[in-house]
Amino acid sequence: MVIKIFTGTSAFLFFLLALLLPAARLKADDGHGLWLRNNKTNPVIISCSDKSATAMLAIEELKDGWMGKAGAKMLLIVKFDQSIKGDGYILKPQSIQAATPVGLLYGAFDYLRRQKVGEDLHVTSNPSYQRRILNHWDNLNGTIERGYAGSSIFWRNEKQAPTVTEADRKLWREYARANASVGINGAVLNNVNASPIILSDDYLNKVKEVADVLRPYGMRVYLSVNFASPMVLGKLATADPLAPGVINWWKDKANEIYKAIPDFGGFLVKANSEGQPGPQDYKRTHVDGANMLADVLQPHGGIVMWRAFVYSASDKDRAKQAYEEFMPFDGRFRDNVIIQVKNGPIDFQPREPFSPLFGAMKKTSVMPEFQITKEYLGENIHLVYLGTLWEEALKSDTYQQGKGSTVARCTDGSLYPQQYTAIAGVANIGLDANWCGSNFDQANWYAYGRLAWDNQLTATQIADEWVKLTFSPDQTTAGDSKWQNGFLKPVTAMMMKSREAMVNYEMPLGLHHIFAADRHYGPGPWYAPKKVRVDWTPPYYHKAGADGIGFDRTSKGTAAVNQYQQTVADEFDNLKTCPEKYLLWFHHLPWTYQVASGRTLWDEICYRYQDGLQSVKEFQKTWDSLRPFVDEQRFEEVQSKLQRQYHDAQVYKDGCLLYFQTFSKMPFPPGCEKPIYTLDYLESIDPFTMEKFPASNGGQ
Ligand code: GCW
């Protein structure tokens, strides 16, 4: 009888209901809670001798998020121990010990995370870098350069002096809490393309307000400064770093800042780069500029983060320029100057080899700069987890002090003595309810913080933690095998594959910078308007022609390989040993060249684009099957973004393959689907809007 009832339509309805029920139980979620969700908690008894505001926050977090036994006792101690470094901590099942109150707060967050994901509660954990900083490219009018999550959380377009509301303070507190939960302890509040106005009294007043909110969470504020500030703001005739009037102007400014913000972190400077003013405008050097600022900050304990992102249009190879400009100055910077170096030699591409400056500057502090906001990796639309990209960058072996001289070790003080160690990530945060413009982009903020704290963590472990903390409907199910197999495994697998998928459908095998115009979103291998400087056009990078494709940076080409340590230089220089992922970064090869798979280069390129596109199709299928595990709001957001990603990956594949085919003149191999679009059409549209390309467009 029972069986009979559940046949036909009713069986189908029952099945449907079973599918929908769990989803219906999950409340709509706008993602604002990030990875910090306290679902079912228990009471806990905490004793702590420290009475600082920061220690109080640690207590509050433990009380709000406790998932251990009800009525358990915890002891929080601020006391130095040989095994603790900086703001590190020692966890034991019934205690957290740190040398500083903020160490207690980090320990509390780690303790709760371990409770939730089911990790060992015996651990000593110390930070890899002293300064773990977010760079906000926020403009004072509230817009964000390369920001895809709404307007700035710090600035808005205001006619008069900038204002601060209670709502601002609340949001900044939430922001600081999220950062502290992963160990981020600093924020540069404004764009590296800096307005001098940030140093005006009105703006400094607001900076102080932000600093006051961030302080209890262990975060310091920093500012990007415009090198010409003494002229624009101080009305001086020059900004020459050796001019006494200029030096005095900066000294006064530093005194003023530290009076209001005693723990102010320091300055970030983009000088003589992409049109920004700098010491070279006065025939001075980066050393003159950086050291002058370092000297005015030094009495206050401040640092200067001087960016190595410099290049000029006239050079044959942009990839070589930062090294050429900075290496001659090795050893000449003050101790409180850190050279901030992007992970790759060009510019946050989906894949680049590591910058040759890492490990090469042996007498100068160097810090890595990563980009969390996905300027070149699909903005807030494409699901791309960056943990894998950063792990690859940090683990790259420079060989500068023998095998094992990874980028991580060259920058965290383990290989070179550095008074300060630091790491920067260009933030992806804005006013959007979910902070990052998409739920999966939150994973990148999280992963950056976790790697800044511990640069030996793996992307896999971080993805696993993040998914558990962010999506587990009831944290106890982090250990539930149905949830683990049904949701955790497929989602982490998708995340782990996502960056490689993008590399494949955008620019495989070492290809780079083949974006249409300044938006840096869709394909534009053909894009080369006369008015745009050549190093802002894709043909400069891919060099496709009848003879083949790729940038010859070998010893016979631009010799960029020689900027690496000999072992690495030889590896990249030699076609037989050059890793395939960097093939066309370093080599220009004929279309018929045979790659490792046995295919011709042309066939391999086609195969990669196809494979990348196919991966996105699989991500869609995976996500579609996960509806029962996710609330509707987040489910639909991710689903619709994946649909768009698939569409845009197709545009990428078709655009690049059709264009390259005009040179290779070879057919698409079996397995590579025929394009949907035509080259003429794709060349005529803006690949972001899919509408006719506007007549005027910029560069970079
Ligand atoms: O990647 C380029 C970006 C610019 C950015 C610049 C930089 C802030 O396209 O928008 O400017 O790098 O890092 O300075």
Short mmCIF file of N, CA, C and O in Angstrom, two decimals, residues 492-559:
data_model
loop_
_atom_site.label_atom_id
_atom_site.label_comp_id
_atom_site.label_asym_id
_atom_site.label_seq_id
_atom_site.Cartn_x
_atom_site.Cartn_y
_atom_site.Cartn_z
N THR A 492 35.07 22.95 -2.47
CA THR A 492 36.51 23.22 -2.39
C THR A 492 37.20 22.75 -3.67
O THR A 492 38.12 23.41 -4.15
N ALA A 493 36.72 21.66 -4.25
CA ALA A 493 37.34 21.18 -5.50
C ALA A 493 37.17 22.24 -6.59
O ALA A 493 38.09 22.53 -7.37
N MET A 494 35.98 22.84 -6.64
CA MET A 494 35.71 23.89 -7.63
C MET A 494 36.63 25.09 -7.39
O MET A 494 37.24 25.63 -8.31
N MET A 495 36.75 25.49 -6.13
CA MET A 495 37.62 26.63 -5.81
C MET A 495 39.07 26.33 -6.21
O MET A 495 39.75 27.17 -6.81
N MET A 496 39.52 25.15 -5.89
CA MET A 496 40.91 24.81 -6.16
C MET A 496 41.22 24.78 -7.65
O MET A 496 42.34 25.00 -8.07
N LYS A 497 40.21 24.50 -8.45
CA LYS A 497 40.42 24.42 -9.90
C LYS A 497 40.21 25.77 -10.59
O LYS A 497 40.57 25.96 -11.75
N SER A 498 39.58 26.69 -9.86
CA SER A 498 39.04 27.88 -10.52
C SER A 498 40.08 28.79 -11.16
O SER A 498 39.87 29.32 -12.25
N ARG A 499 41.22 28.95 -10.52
CA ARG A 499 42.20 29.87 -11.10
C ARG A 499 42.82 29.28 -12.37
O ARG A 499 43.04 29.97 -13.36
N GLU A 500 43.08 27.96 -12.32
CA GLU A 500 43.67 27.32 -13.50
C GLU A 500 42.68 27.37 -14.66
O GLU A 500 43.06 27.55 -15.82
N ALA A 501 41.40 27.22 -14.34
CA ALA A 501 40.37 27.29 -15.38
C ALA A 501 40.42 28.66 -16.05
O ALA A 501 40.40 28.78 -17.27
N MET A 502 40.51 29.69 -15.23
CA MET A 502 40.57 31.04 -15.80
C MET A 502 41.81 31.25 -16.66
O MET A 502 41.74 31.82 -17.74
N VAL A 503 42.96 30.78 -16.15
CA VAL A 503 44.19 30.90 -16.94
C VAL A 503 43.96 30.25 -18.31
O VAL A 503 44.31 30.82 -19.34
N ASN A 504 43.30 29.11 -18.31
CA ASN A 504 43.08 28.40 -19.57
C ASN A 504 42.14 29.14 -20.52
O ASN A 504 42.42 29.25 -21.69
N TYR A 505 41.03 29.65 -20.02
CA TYR A 505 40.11 30.30 -20.98
C TYR A 505 40.48 31.76 -21.25
O TYR A 505 39.91 32.38 -22.13
N GLU A 506 41.41 32.33 -20.45
CA GLU A 506 41.83 33.71 -20.74
C GLU A 506 43.19 33.79 -21.43
O GLU A 506 43.33 34.41 -22.47
N MET A 507 44.23 33.25 -20.78
CA MET A 507 45.57 33.35 -21.36
C MET A 507 46.48 32.22 -20.89
O MET A 507 47.28 32.41 -19.99
N PRO A 508 46.36 31.07 -21.56
CA PRO A 508 47.13 29.90 -21.13
C PRO A 508 48.60 29.96 -21.53
O PRO A 508 49.00 30.82 -22.32
N LEU A 509 49.36 29.02 -21.00
CA LEU A 509 50.73 28.75 -21.45
C LEU A 509 51.66 29.96 -21.37
O LEU A 509 52.58 30.11 -22.16
N GLY A 510 51.41 30.85 -20.41
CA GLY A 510 52.31 31.99 -20.23
C GLY A 510 51.90 33.24 -20.98
O GLY A 510 52.56 34.27 -20.90
N LEU A 511 50.79 33.17 -21.73
CA LEU A 511 50.30 34.38 -22.38
C LEU A 511 49.85 35.36 -21.29
O LEU A 511 49.46 34.94 -20.19
N HIS A 512 49.90 36.66 -21.58
CA HIS A 512 49.52 37.62 -20.56
C HIS A 512 49.08 38.94 -21.18
O HIS A 512 49.43 39.25 -22.30
N HIS A 513 48.33 39.66 -20.40
CA HIS A 513 47.89 41.01 -20.74
C HIS A 513 47.21 41.11 -22.12
O HIS A 513 47.48 42.04 -22.87
N ILE A 514 46.30 40.18 -22.40
CA ILE A 514 45.60 40.31 -23.69
C ILE A 514 44.17 40.78 -23.47
O ILE A 514 43.21 40.21 -23.97
N PHE A 515 44.07 41.87 -22.73
CA PHE A 515 42.76 42.44 -22.39
C PHE A 515 42.38 43.58 -23.34
O PHE A 515 43.25 44.28 -23.84
N ALA A 516 41.07 43.74 -23.52
CA ALA A 516 40.57 44.85 -24.32
C ALA A 516 40.60 46.11 -23.47
O ALA A 516 39.94 46.19 -22.45
N ALA A 517 41.40 47.07 -23.87
CA ALA A 517 41.42 48.41 -23.28
C ALA A 517 41.67 48.39 -21.77
O ALA A 517 42.14 47.42 -21.20
N ASP A 518 41.31 49.52 -21.17
CA ASP A 518 41.69 49.76 -19.78
C ASP A 518 40.84 49.02 -18.77
O ASP A 518 41.16 48.93 -17.60
N ARG A 519 39.71 48.47 -19.20
CA ARG A 519 38.83 47.80 -18.24
C ARG A 519 39.46 46.49 -17.73
O ARG A 519 39.14 45.99 -16.67
N HIS A 520 40.31 45.91 -18.56
CA HIS A 520 41.01 44.68 -18.15
C HIS A 520 40.06 43.54 -17.85
O HIS A 520 40.30 42.75 -16.93
N TYR A 521 38.97 43.48 -18.59
CA TYR A 521 38.01 42.40 -18.33
C TYR A 521 37.99 41.37 -19.46
O TYR A 521 38.35 40.21 -19.27
N GLY A 522 37.55 41.79 -20.64
CA GLY A 522 37.38 40.83 -21.73
C GLY A 522 38.59 40.79 -22.66
O GLY A 522 39.58 41.49 -22.45
N PRO A 523 38.50 39.95 -23.69
CA PRO A 523 39.65 39.76 -24.59
C PRO A 523 39.85 40.93 -25.56
O PRO A 523 38.88 41.51 -26.05
N GLY A 524 41.11 41.21 -25.85
CA GLY A 524 41.41 42.23 -26.87
C GLY A 524 42.79 41.99 -27.46
O GLY A 524 43.59 42.91 -27.51
N PRO A 525 43.07 40.75 -27.90
CA PRO A 525 44.43 40.50 -28.43
C PRO A 525 44.76 41.41 -29.61
O PRO A 525 45.92 41.65 -29.90
N TRP A 526 43.71 41.91 -30.27
CA TRP A 526 43.89 42.79 -31.43
C TRP A 526 44.00 44.26 -31.02
O TRP A 526 44.31 45.11 -31.84
N TYR A 527 43.73 44.59 -29.77
CA TYR A 527 43.52 45.96 -29.35
C TYR A 527 44.82 46.78 -29.40
O TYR A 527 45.75 46.53 -28.62
N ALA A 528 44.90 47.73 -30.35
CA ALA A 528 46.13 48.53 -30.46
C ALA A 528 45.85 49.87 -31.14
O ALA A 528 46.45 50.18 -32.17
N PRO A 529 44.98 50.69 -30.54
CA PRO A 529 44.73 52.00 -31.15
C PRO A 529 46.03 52.82 -31.17
O PRO A 529 46.84 52.71 -30.25
N LYS A 530 46.18 53.64 -32.21
CA LYS A 530 47.44 54.39 -32.38
C LYS A 530 47.73 55.30 -31.19
O LYS A 530 48.88 55.49 -30.80
N LYS A 531 46.66 55.85 -30.60
CA LYS A 531 46.89 56.84 -29.54
C LYS A 531 47.29 56.21 -28.18
O LYS A 531 47.69 56.91 -27.27
N VAL A 532 47.18 54.92 -28.09
CA VAL A 532 47.49 54.26 -26.82
C VAL A 532 48.95 53.81 -26.80
O VAL A 532 49.46 53.26 -27.77
N ARG A 533 49.65 54.06 -25.67
CA ARG A 533 51.07 53.65 -25.63
C ARG A 533 51.20 52.14 -25.82
O ARG A 533 50.36 51.37 -25.31
N VAL A 534 52.24 51.75 -26.53
CA VAL A 534 52.31 50.35 -26.97
C VAL A 534 52.31 49.34 -25.83
O VAL A 534 51.77 48.25 -25.95
N ASP A 535 52.95 49.72 -24.71
CA ASP A 535 53.01 48.76 -23.61
C ASP A 535 51.68 48.67 -22.86
O ASP A 535 51.59 47.99 -21.83
N TRP A 536 50.67 49.34 -23.38
CA TRP A 536 49.32 49.15 -22.86
C TRP A 536 48.45 48.44 -23.90
O TRP A 536 47.23 48.45 -23.80
N THR A 537 49.09 47.83 -24.87
CA THR A 537 48.32 47.11 -25.89
C THR A 537 48.76 45.64 -25.94
O THR A 537 49.96 45.33 -25.84
N PRO A 538 47.82 44.72 -26.10
CA PRO A 538 48.14 43.29 -26.08
C PRO A 538 49.20 42.81 -27.09
O PRO A 538 50.01 41.95 -26.73
N PRO A 539 49.22 43.32 -28.34
CA PRO A 539 50.23 42.78 -29.26
C PRO A 539 51.66 42.93 -28.74
O PRO A 539 52.53 42.14 -29.06
N TYR A 540 51.89 43.95 -27.89
CA TYR A 540 53.21 44.13 -27.26
C TYR A 540 53.58 42.89 -26.44
O TYR A 540 54.74 42.54 -26.31
N TYR A 541 52.56 42.21 -25.91
CA TYR A 541 52.81 41.08 -25.00
C TYR A 541 52.75 39.71 -25.67
O TYR A 541 53.52 38.83 -25.34
N HIS A 542 51.79 39.53 -26.62
CA HIS A 542 51.69 38.17 -27.17
C HIS A 542 52.54 37.98 -28.42
O HIS A 542 52.92 36.87 -28.75
N LYS A 543 52.81 39.06 -29.13
CA LYS A 543 53.68 39.04 -30.30
C LYS A 543 53.28 37.97 -31.33
O LYS A 543 54.15 37.33 -31.96
N ALA A 544 51.98 37.77 -31.48
CA ALA A 544 51.53 36.77 -32.45
C ALA A 544 51.81 37.26 -33.87
O ALA A 544 51.62 38.44 -34.19
N GLY A 545 52.27 36.36 -34.71
CA GLY A 545 52.55 36.68 -36.12
C GLY A 545 52.57 35.38 -36.89
O GLY A 545 52.35 34.29 -36.32
N ALA A 546 52.84 35.48 -38.17
CA ALA A 546 52.86 34.28 -38.99
C ALA A 546 53.89 33.28 -38.46
O ALA A 546 53.73 32.06 -38.57
N ASP A 547 54.95 33.80 -37.85
CA ASP A 547 56.03 32.91 -37.39
C ASP A 547 55.74 32.26 -36.04
O ASP A 547 56.52 31.43 -35.57
N GLY A 548 54.70 32.67 -35.37
CA GLY A 548 54.41 32.05 -34.08
C GLY A 548 53.91 33.04 -33.06
O GLY A 548 53.41 34.12 -33.42
N ILE A 549 54.08 32.70 -31.79
CA ILE A 549 53.49 33.50 -30.71
C ILE A 549 54.38 33.43 -29.47
O ILE A 549 55.08 32.43 -29.25
N GLY A 550 54.31 34.49 -28.64
CA GLY A 550 55.06 34.50 -27.37
C GLY A 550 56.12 35.58 -27.35
O GLY A 550 56.53 36.10 -28.40
N PHE A 551 56.52 35.94 -26.13
CA PHE A 551 57.49 37.04 -25.92
C PHE A 551 58.86 36.42 -25.68
O PHE A 551 59.05 35.70 -24.70
N ASP A 552 59.80 36.71 -26.54
CA ASP A 552 61.14 36.13 -26.38
C ASP A 552 61.92 36.90 -25.32
O ASP A 552 62.53 37.94 -25.60
N ARG A 553 61.89 36.37 -24.11
CA ARG A 553 62.65 37.00 -23.02
C ARG A 553 63.86 36.14 -22.66
O ARG A 553 64.41 36.24 -21.56
N THR A 554 64.25 35.25 -23.58
CA THR A 554 65.40 34.40 -23.33
C THR A 554 66.68 35.22 -23.45
O THR A 554 66.64 36.42 -23.77
N SER A 555 67.80 34.57 -23.23
CA SER A 555 69.08 35.27 -23.36
C SER A 555 69.29 35.78 -24.78
O SER A 555 70.06 36.71 -25.01
N LYS A 556 68.58 35.17 -25.73
CA LYS A 556 68.71 35.65 -27.12
C LYS A 556 67.67 36.71 -27.46
O LYS A 556 67.74 37.37 -28.49
N GLY A 557 66.71 36.87 -26.57
CA GLY A 557 65.69 37.91 -26.78
C GLY A 557 66.00 39.11 -25.90
O GLY A 557 67.11 39.64 -25.94
N THR A 558 65.02 39.51 -25.07
CA THR A 558 65.27 40.69 -24.22
C THR A 558 66.16 40.35 -23.03
O THR A 558 66.53 41.24 -22.26
N ALA A 559 66.46 39.09 -22.84
CA ALA A 559 67.33 38.62 -21.74
C ALA A 559 66.74 38.88 -20.35
O ALA A 559 67.47 38.94 -19.36
#
